[in-house]
mmCIF file of C-alpha atoms in Angstrom:
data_model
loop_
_atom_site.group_PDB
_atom_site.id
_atom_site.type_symbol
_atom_site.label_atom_id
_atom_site.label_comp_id
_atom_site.label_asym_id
_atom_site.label_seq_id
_atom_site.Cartn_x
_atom_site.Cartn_y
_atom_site.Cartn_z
ATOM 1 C CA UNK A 984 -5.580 -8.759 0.767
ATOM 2 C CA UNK A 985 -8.434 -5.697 0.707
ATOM 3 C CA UNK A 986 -6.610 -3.509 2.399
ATOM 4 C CA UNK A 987 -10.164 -1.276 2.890
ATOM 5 C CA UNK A 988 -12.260 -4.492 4.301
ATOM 6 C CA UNK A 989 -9.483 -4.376 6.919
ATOM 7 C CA UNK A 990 -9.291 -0.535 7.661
ATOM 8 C CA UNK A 991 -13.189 -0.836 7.716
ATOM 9 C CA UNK A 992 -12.864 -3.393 10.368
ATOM 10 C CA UNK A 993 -10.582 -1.533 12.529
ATOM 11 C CA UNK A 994 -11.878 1.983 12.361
ATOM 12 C CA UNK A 995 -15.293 0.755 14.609
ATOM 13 C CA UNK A 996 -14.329 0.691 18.182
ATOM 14 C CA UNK A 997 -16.607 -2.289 19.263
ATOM 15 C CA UNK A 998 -14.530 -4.647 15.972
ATOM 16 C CA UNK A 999 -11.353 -3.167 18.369
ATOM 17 C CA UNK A 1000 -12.621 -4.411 21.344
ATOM 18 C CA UNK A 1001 -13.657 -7.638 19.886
ATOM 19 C CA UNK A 1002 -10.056 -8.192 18.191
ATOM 20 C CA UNK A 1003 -8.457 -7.547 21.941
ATOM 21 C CA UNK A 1004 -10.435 -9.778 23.608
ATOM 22 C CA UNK A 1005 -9.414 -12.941 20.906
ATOM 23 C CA UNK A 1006 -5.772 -11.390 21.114
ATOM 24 C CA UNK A 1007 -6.251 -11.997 25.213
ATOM 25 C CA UNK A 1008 -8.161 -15.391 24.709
ATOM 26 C CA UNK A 1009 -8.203 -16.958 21.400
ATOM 27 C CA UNK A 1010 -10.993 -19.247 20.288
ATOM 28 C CA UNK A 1011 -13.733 -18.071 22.083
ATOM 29 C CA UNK A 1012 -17.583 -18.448 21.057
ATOM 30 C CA UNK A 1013 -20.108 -16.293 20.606
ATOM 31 C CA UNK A 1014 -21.058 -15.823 23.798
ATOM 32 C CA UNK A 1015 -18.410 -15.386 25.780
ATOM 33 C CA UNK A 1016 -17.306 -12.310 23.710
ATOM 34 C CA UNK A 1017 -20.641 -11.464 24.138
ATOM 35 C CA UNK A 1018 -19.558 -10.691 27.745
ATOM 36 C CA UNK A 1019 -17.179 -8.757 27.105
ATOM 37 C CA UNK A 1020 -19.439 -5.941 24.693
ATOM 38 C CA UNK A 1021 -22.647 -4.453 26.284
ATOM 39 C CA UNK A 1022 -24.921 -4.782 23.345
ATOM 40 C CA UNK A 1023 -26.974 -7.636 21.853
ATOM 41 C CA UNK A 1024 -25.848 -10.901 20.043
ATOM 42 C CA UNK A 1025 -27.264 -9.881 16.994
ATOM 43 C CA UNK A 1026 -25.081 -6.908 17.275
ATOM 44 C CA UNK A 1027 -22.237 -8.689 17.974
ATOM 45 C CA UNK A 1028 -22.574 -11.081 14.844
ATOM 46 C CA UNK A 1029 -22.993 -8.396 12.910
ATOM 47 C CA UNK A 1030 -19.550 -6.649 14.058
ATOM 48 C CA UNK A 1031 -17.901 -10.789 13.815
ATOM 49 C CA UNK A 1032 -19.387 -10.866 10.234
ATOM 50 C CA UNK A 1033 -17.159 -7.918 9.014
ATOM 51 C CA UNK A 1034 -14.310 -9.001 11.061
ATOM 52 C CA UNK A 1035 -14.404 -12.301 9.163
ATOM 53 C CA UNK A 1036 -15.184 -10.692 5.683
ATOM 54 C CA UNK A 1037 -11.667 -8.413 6.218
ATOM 55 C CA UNK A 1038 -10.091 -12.053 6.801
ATOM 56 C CA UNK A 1039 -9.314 -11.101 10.826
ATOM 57 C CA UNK A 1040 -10.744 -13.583 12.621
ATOM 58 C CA UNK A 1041 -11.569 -17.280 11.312
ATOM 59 C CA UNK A 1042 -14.253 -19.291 12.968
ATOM 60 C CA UNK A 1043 -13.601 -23.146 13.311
ATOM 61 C CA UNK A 1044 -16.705 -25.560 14.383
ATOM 62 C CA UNK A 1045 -16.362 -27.726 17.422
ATOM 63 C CA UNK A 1046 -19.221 -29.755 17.945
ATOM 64 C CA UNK A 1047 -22.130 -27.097 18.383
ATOM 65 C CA UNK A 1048 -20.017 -24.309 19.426
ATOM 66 C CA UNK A 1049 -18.524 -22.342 16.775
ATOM 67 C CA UNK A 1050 -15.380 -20.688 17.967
ATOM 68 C CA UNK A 1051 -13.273 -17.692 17.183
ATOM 69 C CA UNK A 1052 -10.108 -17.442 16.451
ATOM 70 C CA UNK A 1053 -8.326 -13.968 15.488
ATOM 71 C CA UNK A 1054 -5.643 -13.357 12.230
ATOM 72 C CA UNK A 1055 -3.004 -11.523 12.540
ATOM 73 C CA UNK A 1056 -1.954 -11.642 8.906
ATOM 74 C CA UNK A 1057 -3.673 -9.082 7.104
ATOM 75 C CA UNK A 1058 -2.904 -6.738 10.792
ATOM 76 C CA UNK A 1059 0.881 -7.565 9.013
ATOM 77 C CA UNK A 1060 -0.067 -6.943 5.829
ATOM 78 C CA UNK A 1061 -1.457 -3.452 6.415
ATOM 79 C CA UNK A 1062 2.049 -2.608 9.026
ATOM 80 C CA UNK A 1063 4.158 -3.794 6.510
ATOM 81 C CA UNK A 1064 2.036 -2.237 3.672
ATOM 82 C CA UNK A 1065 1.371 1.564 5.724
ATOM 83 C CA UNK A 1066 3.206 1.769 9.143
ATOM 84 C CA UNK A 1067 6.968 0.307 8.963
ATOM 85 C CA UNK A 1068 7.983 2.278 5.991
ATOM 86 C CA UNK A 1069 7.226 5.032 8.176
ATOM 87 C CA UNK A 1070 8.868 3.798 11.398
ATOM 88 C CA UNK A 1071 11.864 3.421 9.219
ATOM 89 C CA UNK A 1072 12.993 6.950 8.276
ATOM 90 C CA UNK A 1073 12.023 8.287 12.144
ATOM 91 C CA UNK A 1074 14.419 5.126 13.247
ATOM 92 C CA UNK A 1075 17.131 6.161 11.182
ATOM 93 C CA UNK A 1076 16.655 9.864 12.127
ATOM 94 C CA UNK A 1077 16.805 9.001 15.974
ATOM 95 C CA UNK A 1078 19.999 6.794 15.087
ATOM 96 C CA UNK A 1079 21.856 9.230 13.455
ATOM 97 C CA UNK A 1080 20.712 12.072 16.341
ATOM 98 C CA UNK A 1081 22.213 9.680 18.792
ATOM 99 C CA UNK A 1082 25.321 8.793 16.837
ATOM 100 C CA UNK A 1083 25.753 12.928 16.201
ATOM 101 C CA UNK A 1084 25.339 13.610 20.166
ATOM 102 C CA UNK A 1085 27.539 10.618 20.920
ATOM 103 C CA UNK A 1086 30.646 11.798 19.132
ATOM 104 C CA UNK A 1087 30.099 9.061 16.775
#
């Protein structure tokens, strides 16, 4: 995985909104996430192309249309890689607070 194609993907708000709206409806063309982002399809492409380069959305052809589909693997890679090691220590903190006020 290249962990900075991904980061690179997610730090632009518009490759956000684009991710949530396959997360909401998966498989969608061009177009109709077109109507979900005020700018032009050009734009939009653009903002796609990246997404696929960082491996986060995969595009499958169905007769003309070409369709969207969004990957949550490398979103696991980099929470597995960068946020859950964090998570850990505060979840073992808050355990042992609550076991300490419980008595236990």
């Amino acid at each position: 995985m290249d962990e900075d194609k991904v980061f690179k993907a997610l730090a632009d708000a518009t490759r956000r909104k684009l991710l949530d709206a396959l997360y909401a409806n998966n498989g969608q063309t061009l177009g109709q996430l077109c109507e979900h982002l005020d700018m032009a399809r050009q734009s939009v492409t653009q903002h796609l192309g990246l997404l696929e380069a960082a491996n986060l959305v995969s595009t499958v052809r169905r007769g003309r249309e070409k369709l969207h589909f969004i990957n949550p693997v490398p979103l696991h890679d980099v929470y597995e890689r960068w946020v859950r090691k964090f998570e850990q220590q505060r979840l073992s903190l808050l355990h042992d607070l609550k076991n300490h006020l419980e008595g236990a």
